[in-house]
mmCIF file with all atom_site columns, C-alpha atoms in Angstrom:
data_model
loop_
_atom_site.group_PDB
_atom_site.id
_atom_site.type_symbol
_atom_site.label_atom_id
_atom_site.label_alt_id
_atom_site.label_comp_id
_atom_site.label_asym_id
_atom_site.label_entity_id
_atom_site.label_seq_id
_atom_site.pdbx_PDB_ins_code
_atom_site.Cartn_x
_atom_site.Cartn_y
_atom_site.Cartn_z
_atom_site.occupancy
_atom_site.B_iso_or_equiv
_atom_site.pdbx_formal_charge
_atom_site.auth_seq_id
_atom_site.auth_comp_id
_atom_site.auth_asym_id
_atom_site.auth_atom_id
_atom_site.pdbx_PDB_model_num
ATOM 1   C CA . MET N 1 1   ? 8.125   28.460  -20.746 1.00 0.00 ? 279 MET N CA 1
ATOM 2   C CA . GLY N 1 2   ? 7.466   25.439  -22.923 1.00 0.00 ? 280 GLY N CA 1
ATOM 3   C CA . PHE N 1 3   ? 6.477   21.854  -22.652 1.00 0.00 ? 281 PHE N CA 1
ATOM 4   C CA . ASN N 1 4   ? 9.143   19.776  -20.930 1.00 0.00 ? 282 ASN N CA 1
ATOM 5   C CA . ILE N 1 5   ? 8.807   16.095  -21.834 1.00 0.00 ? 283 ILE N CA 1
ATOM 6   C CA . GLY N 1 6   ? 11.681  15.184  -19.504 1.00 0.00 ? 284 GLY N CA 1
ATOM 7   C CA . ALA N 1 7   ? 9.917   16.716  -16.490 1.00 0.00 ? 285 ALA N CA 1
ATOM 8   C CA . LEU N 1 8   ? 6.688   14.953  -17.454 1.00 0.00 ? 286 LEU N CA 1
ATOM 9   C CA . MET N 1 9   ? 8.420   11.578  -17.713 1.00 0.00 ? 287 MET N CA 1
ATOM 10  C CA . ASP N 1 10  ? 10.149  12.172  -14.369 1.00 0.00 ? 288 ASP N CA 1
ATOM 11  C CA . GLU N 1 11  ? 6.723   12.843  -12.835 1.00 0.00 ? 289 GLU N CA 1
ATOM 12  C CA . VAL N 1 12  ? 5.252   9.716   -14.442 1.00 0.00 ? 290 VAL N CA 1
ATOM 13  C CA . TRP N 1 13  ? 8.062   7.494   -13.127 1.00 0.00 ? 291 TRP N CA 1
ATOM 14  C CA . ARG N 1 14  ? 7.953   9.122   -9.692  1.00 0.00 ? 292 ARG N CA 1
ATOM 15  C CA . THR N 1 15  ? 4.201   8.623   -9.270  1.00 0.00 ? 293 THR N CA 1
ATOM 16  C CA . ALA N 1 16  ? 3.662   5.341   -11.171 1.00 0.00 ? 294 ALA N CA 1
ATOM 17  C CA . PRO N 1 17  ? 4.207   3.031   -8.161  1.00 0.00 ? 295 PRO N CA 1
ATOM 18  C CA . THR N 1 18  ? 1.603   4.877   -6.094  1.00 0.00 ? 296 THR N CA 1
ATOM 19  C CA . GLY N 1 19  ? -0.625  5.074   -9.180  1.00 0.00 ? 297 GLY N CA 1
ATOM 20  C CA . ALA N 1 20  ? -0.402  1.291   -9.518  1.00 0.00 ? 298 ALA N CA 1
ATOM 21  C CA . LEU N 1 21  ? -1.367  0.873   -5.864  1.00 0.00 ? 299 LEU N CA 1
ATOM 22  C CA . ILE N 1 22  ? -4.313  3.254   -6.252  1.00 0.00 ? 300 ILE N CA 1
ATOM 23  C CA . PHE N 1 23  ? -5.574  1.580   -9.426  1.00 0.00 ? 301 PHE N CA 1
ATOM 24  C CA . GLY N 1 24  ? -5.032  -1.933  -8.081  1.00 0.00 ? 302 GLY N CA 1
ATOM 25  C CA . SER N 1 25  ? -6.970  -1.107  -4.904  1.00 0.00 ? 303 SER N CA 1
ATOM 26  C CA . TYR N 1 26  ? -9.724  0.571   -6.893  1.00 0.00 ? 304 TYR N CA 1
ATOM 27  C CA . LEU N 1 27  ? -10.076 -2.314  -9.339  1.00 0.00 ? 305 LEU N CA 1
ATOM 28  C CA . THR N 1 28  ? -10.057 -4.872  -6.508  1.00 0.00 ? 306 THR N CA 1
ATOM 29  C CA . PHE N 1 29  ? -12.791 -2.916  -4.707  1.00 0.00 ? 307 PHE N CA 1
ATOM 30  C CA . LEU N 1 30  ? -14.888 -2.822  -7.878  1.00 0.00 ? 308 LEU N CA 1
ATOM 31  C CA . VAL N 1 31  ? -14.482 -6.522  -8.665  1.00 0.00 ? 309 VAL N CA 1
ATOM 32  C CA . LEU N 1 32  ? -15.214 -7.674  -5.112  1.00 0.00 ? 310 LEU N CA 1
ATOM 33  C CA . GLY N 1 33  ? -18.121 -5.253  -4.840  1.00 0.00 ? 311 GLY N CA 1
ATOM 34  C CA . SER N 1 34  ? -19.561 -6.484  -8.135  1.00 0.00 ? 312 SER N CA 1
ATOM 35  C CA . TRP N 1 35  ? -19.540 -10.019 -6.771  1.00 0.00 ? 313 TRP N CA 1
ATOM 36  C CA . VAL N 1 36  ? -20.809 -9.456  -3.208  1.00 0.00 ? 314 VAL N CA 1
ATOM 37  C CA . LEU N 1 37  ? -23.089 -6.417  -3.209  1.00 0.00 ? 315 LEU N CA 1
ATOM 38  C CA . PRO N 1 38  ? -26.775 -7.097  -3.726  1.00 0.00 ? 316 PRO N CA 1
ATOM 39  C CA . GLY N 1 39  ? -28.543 -5.948  -6.847  1.00 0.00 ? 317 GLY N CA 1
ATOM 40  C CA . LYS N 1 40  ? -31.478 -6.674  -9.087  1.00 0.00 ? 318 LYS N CA 1
ATOM 41  C CA . THR N 1 41  ? -30.788 -9.581  -11.441 1.00 0.00 ? 319 THR N CA 1
ATOM 42  C CA . GLU N 1 42  ? -31.958 -9.464  -15.033 1.00 0.00 ? 320 GLU N CA 1
ATOM 43  C CA . THR N 1 43  ? -31.765 -12.130 -17.718 1.00 0.00 ? 321 THR N CA 1
ATOM 44  C CA . GLY N 1 44  ? -30.161 -11.179 -21.016 1.00 0.00 ? 322 GLY N CA 1
ATOM 45  C CA . VAL N 1 45  ? -31.161 -12.096 -24.536 1.00 0.00 ? 323 VAL N CA 1
ATOM 46  C CA . GLU N 1 46  ? -30.778 -15.579 -25.985 1.00 0.00 ? 324 GLU N CA 1
ATOM 47  C CA . ILE N 1 47  ? -27.252 -16.197 -27.190 1.00 0.00 ? 325 ILE N CA 1
ATOM 48  C CA . GLY N 1 48  ? -26.196 -18.503 -30.009 1.00 0.00 ? 326 GLY N CA 1
ATOM 49  C CA . THR N 1 49  ? -27.809 -21.637 -31.335 1.00 0.00 ? 327 THR N CA 1
ATOM 50  C CA . LYS N 1 50  ? -28.150 -23.102 -27.833 1.00 0.00 ? 328 LYS N CA 1
ATOM 51  C CA . LYS N 1 51  ? -30.390 -20.149 -26.865 1.00 0.00 ? 329 LYS N CA 1
ATOM 52  C CA . ARG N 1 52  ? -28.779 -19.781 -23.456 1.00 0.00 ? 330 ARG N CA 1
ATOM 53  C CA . ARG N 1 53  ? -29.215 -16.599 -21.452 1.00 0.00 ? 331 ARG N CA 1
ATOM 54  C CA . ARG N 1 54  ? -26.812 -14.926 -19.097 1.00 0.00 ? 332 ARG N CA 1
ATOM 55  C CA . GLU N 1 55  ? -27.840 -13.258 -15.881 1.00 0.00 ? 333 GLU N CA 1
ATOM 56  C CA . TYR N 1 56  ? -26.638 -9.784  -15.008 1.00 0.00 ? 334 TYR N CA 1
ATOM 57  C CA . LYS N 1 57  ? -26.599 -8.261  -11.530 1.00 0.00 ? 335 LYS N CA 1
ATOM 58  C CA . PHE N 1 58  ? -27.323 -4.531  -11.474 1.00 0.00 ? 336 PHE N CA 1
ATOM 59  C CA . ASN N 1 59  ? -25.488 -3.204  -8.432  1.00 0.00 ? 337 ASN N CA 1
ATOM 60  C CA . GLY N 1 60  ? -23.431 -0.460  -10.063 1.00 0.00 ? 338 GLY N CA 1
ATOM 61  C CA . LEU N 1 61  ? -25.145 2.494   -8.396  1.00 0.00 ? 339 LEU N CA 1
ATOM 62  C CA . LEU N 1 62  ? -24.789 0.969   -4.925  1.00 0.00 ? 340 LEU N CA 1
ATOM 63  C CA . LEU N 1 63  ? -21.155 0.124   -5.659  1.00 0.00 ? 341 LEU N CA 1
ATOM 64  C CA . HIS N 1 64  ? -20.497 3.660   -6.927  1.00 0.00 ? 342 HIS N CA 1
ATOM 65  C CA . LEU N 1 65  ? -22.048 5.313   -3.870  1.00 0.00 ? 343 LEU N CA 1
ATOM 66  C CA . LEU N 1 66  ? -20.206 2.995   -1.479  1.00 0.00 ? 344 LEU N CA 1
ATOM 67  C CA . ARG N 1 67  ? -16.882 3.585   -3.230  1.00 0.00 ? 345 ARG N CA 1
ATOM 68  C CA . LEU N 1 68  ? -17.282 7.356   -3.401  1.00 0.00 ? 346 LEU N CA 1
ATOM 69  C CA . SER N 1 69  ? -18.443 7.679   0.215   1.00 0.00 ? 347 SER N CA 1
ATOM 70  C CA . SER N 1 70  ? -15.581 5.416   1.354   1.00 0.00 ? 348 SER N CA 1
ATOM 71  C CA . PHE N 1 71  ? -13.062 7.625   -0.447  1.00 0.00 ? 349 PHE N CA 1
ATOM 72  C CA . VAL N 1 72  ? -14.506 10.872  0.898   1.00 0.00 ? 350 VAL N CA 1
ATOM 73  C CA . ALA N 1 73  ? -14.786 9.473   4.454   1.00 0.00 ? 351 ALA N CA 1
ATOM 74  C CA . GLY N 1 74  ? -11.252 8.046   4.326   1.00 0.00 ? 352 GLY N CA 1
ATOM 75  C CA . GLY N 1 75  ? -9.846  11.373  3.149   1.00 0.00 ? 353 GLY N CA 1
ATOM 76  C CA . TYR N 1 76  ? -11.863 13.351  5.699   1.00 0.00 ? 354 TYR N CA 1
ATOM 77  C CA . LEU N 1 77  ? -10.805 11.056  8.560   1.00 0.00 ? 355 LEU N CA 1
ATOM 78  C CA . LYS N 1 78  ? -7.162  11.284  7.349   1.00 0.00 ? 356 LYS N CA 1
ATOM 79  C CA . LEU N 1 79  ? -6.911  7.516   6.794   1.00 0.00 ? 357 LEU N CA 1
ATOM 80  C CA . PHE N 1 80  ? -5.132  8.526   3.581   1.00 0.00 ? 358 PHE N CA 1
ATOM 81  C CA . PRO N 1 81  ? -4.668  11.905  1.911   1.00 0.00 ? 359 PRO N CA 1
ATOM 82  C CA . GLY N 1 82  ? -7.764  12.889  -0.040  1.00 0.00 ? 360 GLY N CA 1
ATOM 83  C CA . THR N 1 83  ? -5.405  14.516  -2.531  1.00 0.00 ? 361 THR N CA 1
ATOM 84  C CA . ILE N 1 84  ? -3.742  11.175  -3.354  1.00 0.00 ? 362 ILE N CA 1
ATOM 85  C CA . ILE N 1 85  ? -5.292  10.856  -6.823  1.00 0.00 ? 363 ILE N CA 1
ATOM 86  C CA . TYR N 1 86  ? -4.499  14.445  -7.760  1.00 0.00 ? 364 TYR N CA 1
ATOM 87  C CA . ASN N 1 87  ? -0.935  14.174  -6.449  1.00 0.00 ? 365 ASN N CA 1
ATOM 88  C CA . ASN N 1 88  ? -0.262  10.952  -8.391  1.00 0.00 ? 366 ASN N CA 1
ATOM 89  C CA . PHE N 1 89  ? -2.344  11.609  -11.492 1.00 0.00 ? 367 PHE N CA 1
ATOM 90  C CA . ALA N 1 90  ? 0.489   11.323  -14.048 1.00 0.00 ? 368 ALA N CA 1
ATOM 91  C CA . GLY N 1 91  ? 1.524   7.876   -12.803 1.00 0.00 ? 369 GLY N CA 1
ATOM 92  C CA . LEU N 1 92  ? -2.085  6.785   -12.385 1.00 0.00 ? 370 LEU N CA 1
ATOM 93  C CA . LEU N 1 93  ? -2.886  7.779   -15.961 1.00 0.00 ? 371 LEU N CA 1
ATOM 94  C CA . PHE N 1 94  ? 0.149   5.832   -17.182 1.00 0.00 ? 372 PHE N CA 1
ATOM 95  C CA . VAL N 1 95  ? -0.808  2.728   -15.182 1.00 0.00 ? 373 VAL N CA 1
ATOM 96  C CA . VAL N 1 96  ? -4.455  2.836   -16.311 1.00 0.00 ? 374 VAL N CA 1
ATOM 97  C CA . ASN N 1 97  ? -3.446  3.077   -19.965 1.00 0.00 ? 375 ASN N CA 1
ATOM 98  C CA . LEU N 1 98  ? -0.883  0.303   -19.561 1.00 0.00 ? 376 LEU N CA 1
ATOM 99  C CA . PHE N 1 99  ? -3.611  -1.850  -18.005 1.00 0.00 ? 377 PHE N CA 1
ATOM 100 C CA . ALA N 1 100 ? -5.990  -1.066  -20.886 1.00 0.00 ? 378 ALA N CA 1
ATOM 101 C CA . VAL N 1 101 ? -3.424  -2.164  -23.475 1.00 0.00 ? 379 VAL N CA 1
ATOM 102 C CA . GLY N 1 102 ? -2.651  -5.304  -21.465 1.00 0.00 ? 380 GLY N CA 1
ATOM 103 C CA . GLN N 1 103 ? -6.336  -6.128  -21.067 1.00 0.00 ? 381 GLN N CA 1
ATOM 104 C CA . THR N 1 104 ? -6.920  -5.665  -24.791 1.00 0.00 ? 382 THR N CA 1
ATOM 105 C CA . LEU N 1 105 ? -4.101  -8.053  -25.664 1.00 0.00 ? 383 LEU N CA 1
ATOM 106 C CA . PHE N 1 106 ? -5.241  -10.559 -23.018 1.00 0.00 ? 384 PHE N CA 1
ATOM 107 C CA . LEU N 1 107 ? -8.816  -10.551 -24.343 1.00 0.00 ? 385 LEU N CA 1
ATOM 108 C CA . TYR N 1 108 ? -7.603  -10.904 -27.926 1.00 0.00 ? 386 TYR N CA 1
ATOM 109 C CA . ILE N 1 109 ? -5.460  -13.939 -27.083 1.00 0.00 ? 387 ILE N CA 1
ATOM 110 C CA . LYS N 1 110 ? -8.169  -15.441 -24.853 1.00 0.00 ? 388 LYS N CA 1
ATOM 111 C CA . GLY N 1 111 ? -10.808 -14.996 -27.530 1.00 0.00 ? 389 GLY N CA 1
ATOM 112 C CA . LYS N 1 112 ? -8.689  -16.252 -30.405 1.00 0.00 ? 390 LYS N CA 1
ATOM 113 C CA . PHE N 1 113 ? -7.151  -19.286 -28.747 1.00 0.00 ? 391 PHE N CA 1
ATOM 114 C CA . PHE N 1 114 ? -9.035  -20.157 -25.530 1.00 0.00 ? 392 PHE N CA 1
ATOM 115 C CA . SER N 1 115 ? -12.679 -19.178 -26.119 1.00 0.00 ? 393 SER N CA 1
ATOM 116 C CA . THR N 1 116 ? -15.408 -21.451 -24.765 1.00 0.00 ? 394 THR N CA 1
ATOM 117 C CA . GLU N 1 117 ? -18.270 -19.625 -26.497 1.00 0.00 ? 395 GLU N CA 1
ATOM 118 C CA . ALA N 1 118 ? -18.666 -22.183 -29.300 1.00 0.00 ? 396 ALA N CA 1
ATOM 119 C CA . ALA N 1 119 ? -19.177 -25.037 -26.828 1.00 0.00 ? 397 ALA N CA 1
ATOM 120 C CA . GLU N 1 120 ? -21.103 -22.994 -24.272 1.00 0.00 ? 398 GLU N CA 1
ATOM 121 C CA . TYR N 1 121 ? -23.460 -21.056 -26.545 1.00 0.00 ? 399 TYR N CA 1
ATOM 122 C CA . GLY N 1 122 ? -23.166 -22.554 -29.992 1.00 0.00 ? 400 GLY N CA 1
ATOM 123 C CA . LEU N 1 123 ? -21.639 -19.362 -31.313 1.00 0.00 ? 401 LEU N CA 1
ATOM 124 C CA . GLN N 1 124 ? -19.608 -19.608 -34.462 1.00 0.00 ? 402 GLN N CA 1
ATOM 125 C CA . PRO N 1 125 ? -16.250 -17.850 -34.378 1.00 0.00 ? 403 PRO N CA 1
ATOM 126 C CA . GLU N 1 126 ? -16.305 -14.410 -35.946 1.00 0.00 ? 404 GLU N CA 1
ATOM 127 C CA . SER N 1 127 ? -14.789 -14.291 -39.384 1.00 0.00 ? 405 SER N CA 1
ATOM 128 C CA . ASP N 1 128 ? -11.291 -12.856 -39.224 1.00 0.00 ? 406 ASP N CA 1
ATOM 129 C CA . GLN N 1 129 ? -11.673 -9.166  -39.980 1.00 0.00 ? 407 GLN N CA 1
ATOM 130 C CA . GLY N 1 130 ? -8.040  -8.350  -39.351 1.00 0.00 ? 408 GLY N CA 1
ATOM 131 C CA . ILE N 1 131 ? -6.137  -7.818  -36.144 1.00 0.00 ? 409 ILE N CA 1
ATOM 132 C CA . LEU N 1 132 ? -7.022  -4.125  -35.763 1.00 0.00 ? 410 LEU N CA 1
ATOM 133 C CA . MET N 1 133 ? -10.752 -4.786  -36.086 1.00 0.00 ? 411 MET N CA 1
ATOM 134 C CA . ASP N 1 134 ? -10.480 -7.790  -33.751 1.00 0.00 ? 412 ASP N CA 1
ATOM 135 C CA . LEU N 1 135 ? -8.618  -5.706  -31.173 1.00 0.00 ? 413 LEU N CA 1
ATOM 136 C CA . TRP N 1 136 ? -11.131 -2.845  -31.430 1.00 0.00 ? 414 TRP N CA 1
ATOM 137 C CA . MET N 1 137 ? -14.386 -4.827  -31.549 1.00 0.00 ? 415 MET N CA 1
ATOM 138 C CA . GLY N 1 138 ? -13.295 -7.832  -29.522 1.00 0.00 ? 416 GLY N CA 1
ATOM 139 C CA . VAL N 1 139 ? -13.181 -11.450 -30.554 1.00 0.00 ? 417 VAL N CA 1
ATOM 140 C CA . GLU N 1 140 ? -15.671 -12.911 -28.073 1.00 0.00 ? 418 GLU N CA 1
ATOM 141 C CA . VAL N 1 141 ? -19.283 -11.807 -27.826 1.00 0.00 ? 419 VAL N CA 1
ATOM 142 C CA . ASN N 1 142 ? -19.422 -12.076 -24.025 1.00 0.00 ? 420 ASN N CA 1
ATOM 143 C CA . ALA N 1 143 ? -15.920 -12.277 -22.612 1.00 0.00 ? 421 ALA N CA 1
ATOM 144 C CA . ARG N 1 144 ? -15.861 -13.501 -19.015 1.00 0.00 ? 422 ARG N CA 1
ATOM 145 C CA . VAL N 1 145 ? -13.026 -13.858 -16.545 1.00 0.00 ? 423 VAL N CA 1
ATOM 146 C CA . CYS N 1 146 ? -13.677 -15.516 -13.175 1.00 0.00 ? 424 CYS N CA 1
ATOM 147 C CA . GLY N 1 147 ? -17.425 -15.192 -13.754 1.00 0.00 ? 425 GLY N CA 1
ATOM 148 C CA . LEU N 1 148 ? -17.231 -11.444 -14.365 1.00 0.00 ? 426 LEU N CA 1
ATOM 149 C CA . ASP N 1 149 ? -18.765 -10.329 -17.667 1.00 0.00 ? 427 ASP N CA 1
ATOM 150 C CA . LEU N 1 150 ? -16.148 -7.875  -18.881 1.00 0.00 ? 428 LEU N CA 1
ATOM 151 C CA . LYS N 1 151 ? -18.374 -5.991  -21.306 1.00 0.00 ? 429 LYS N CA 1
ATOM 152 C CA . PHE N 1 152 ? -20.895 -5.410  -18.524 1.00 0.00 ? 430 PHE N CA 1
ATOM 153 C CA . PHE N 1 153 ? -18.160 -4.501  -16.034 1.00 0.00 ? 431 PHE N CA 1
ATOM 154 C CA . ALA N 1 154 ? -15.863 -2.509  -18.337 1.00 0.00 ? 432 ALA N CA 1
ATOM 155 C CA . TYR N 1 155 ? -17.501 0.890   -17.907 1.00 0.00 ? 433 TYR N CA 1
ATOM 156 C CA . ARG N 1 156 ? -17.418 0.853   -14.121 1.00 0.00 ? 434 ARG N CA 1
ATOM 157 C CA . PRO N 1 157 ? -13.741 1.716   -13.658 1.00 0.00 ? 435 PRO N CA 1
ATOM 158 C CA . SER N 1 158 ? -13.696 4.396   -16.328 1.00 0.00 ? 436 SER N CA 1
ATOM 159 C CA . MET N 1 159 ? -17.030 6.109   -15.848 1.00 0.00 ? 437 MET N CA 1
ATOM 160 C CA . THR N 1 160 ? -17.201 6.030   -12.066 1.00 0.00 ? 438 THR N CA 1
ATOM 161 C CA . GLY N 1 161 ? -13.506 6.701   -11.581 1.00 0.00 ? 439 GLY N CA 1
ATOM 162 C CA . TRP N 1 162 ? -13.982 10.305  -12.628 1.00 0.00 ? 440 TRP N CA 1
ATOM 163 C CA . SER N 1 163 ? -16.003 10.989  -9.475  1.00 0.00 ? 441 SER N CA 1
ATOM 164 C CA . LEU N 1 164 ? -12.946 9.971   -7.431  1.00 0.00 ? 442 LEU N CA 1
ATOM 165 C CA . VAL N 1 165 ? -10.792 12.355  -9.474  1.00 0.00 ? 443 VAL N CA 1
ATOM 166 C CA . ASN N 1 166 ? -13.339 15.106  -8.803  1.00 0.00 ? 444 ASN N CA 1
ATOM 167 C CA . ALA N 1 167 ? -13.385 14.295  -5.078  1.00 0.00 ? 445 ALA N CA 1
ATOM 168 C CA . SER N 1 168 ? -9.583  14.402  -4.959  1.00 0.00 ? 446 SER N CA 1
ATOM 169 C CA . VAL N 1 169 ? -9.576  17.784  -6.724  1.00 0.00 ? 447 VAL N CA 1
ATOM 170 C CA . ALA N 1 170 ? -12.107 18.980  -4.133  1.00 0.00 ? 448 ALA N CA 1
ATOM 171 C CA . PHE N 1 171 ? -9.735  17.895  -1.345  1.00 0.00 ? 449 PHE N CA 1
ATOM 172 C CA . VAL N 1 172 ? -6.930  19.859  -3.063  1.00 0.00 ? 450 VAL N CA 1
ATOM 173 C CA . ASP N 1 173 ? -9.167  22.932  -3.316  1.00 0.00 ? 451 ASP N CA 1
ATOM 174 C CA . VAL N 1 174 ? -10.057 22.781  0.376   1.00 0.00 ? 452 VAL N CA 1
ATOM 175 C CA . GLU N 1 175 ? -6.385  22.231  1.280   1.00 0.00 ? 453 GLU N CA 1
ATOM 176 C CA . ARG N 1 176 ? -5.254  25.251  -0.749  1.00 0.00 ? 454 ARG N CA 1
ATOM 177 C CA . THR N 1 177 ? -8.095  27.719  -0.174  1.00 0.00 ? 455 THR N CA 1
ATOM 178 C CA . GLY N 1 178 ? -9.880  26.445  2.940   1.00 0.00 ? 456 GLY N CA 1
ATOM 179 C CA . THR N 1 179 ? -13.161 26.081  1.065   1.00 0.00 ? 457 THR N CA 1
ATOM 180 C CA . LEU N 1 180 ? -14.698 24.571  -2.057  1.00 0.00 ? 458 LEU N CA 1
ATOM 181 C CA . SER N 1 181 ? -14.643 27.076  -4.881  1.00 0.00 ? 459 SER N CA 1
ATOM 182 C CA . THR N 1 182 ? -17.542 27.495  -7.268  1.00 0.00 ? 460 THR N CA 1
ATOM 183 C CA . ALA N 1 183 ? -15.368 26.176  -10.115 1.00 0.00 ? 461 ALA N CA 1
ATOM 184 C CA . VAL N 1 184 ? -14.847 22.851  -8.336  1.00 0.00 ? 462 VAL N CA 1
ATOM 185 C CA . ILE N 1 185 ? -18.487 22.493  -7.310  1.00 0.00 ? 463 ILE N CA 1
ATOM 186 C CA . ALA N 1 186 ? -19.821 23.281  -10.787 1.00 0.00 ? 464 ALA N CA 1
#
């Protein structure tokens, strides 16, 4: 019994459409929640020669709890299968990584050719350190899209998404064994 790349690719292609729907719904929930949920507002440090400050709304914990409880309640009430993430994990992983590459390229092009930071903050463009360094470190200091600070927002999908994976695995455990095992709880 060895590794079968063909079977893995079949699984990726079979589950990618549902994975895209899951990730799209999740990202939409996070973006809308970041905009509308209340949270403490803090002012950042002075940026550039114009000494402007950005405001940041801290509502991540509320958003995380709302998202996690919505997922658990929806799975419990059978609005959707709680095992949906587990069952479509290969496609979801593919879609998330495809999105990450696309977002990286988008931010690189936006920062290199369409940045407003020089006019808005008096920031001088970073010296060209090569495409790999620019892709890794980013070209803009504070990239924003539709008013959403991407560096502030970027960790929400990745860090809080794991709790949804854990919840989905818990649904699988209950479905298979009738209870939550110690391994899933710990």
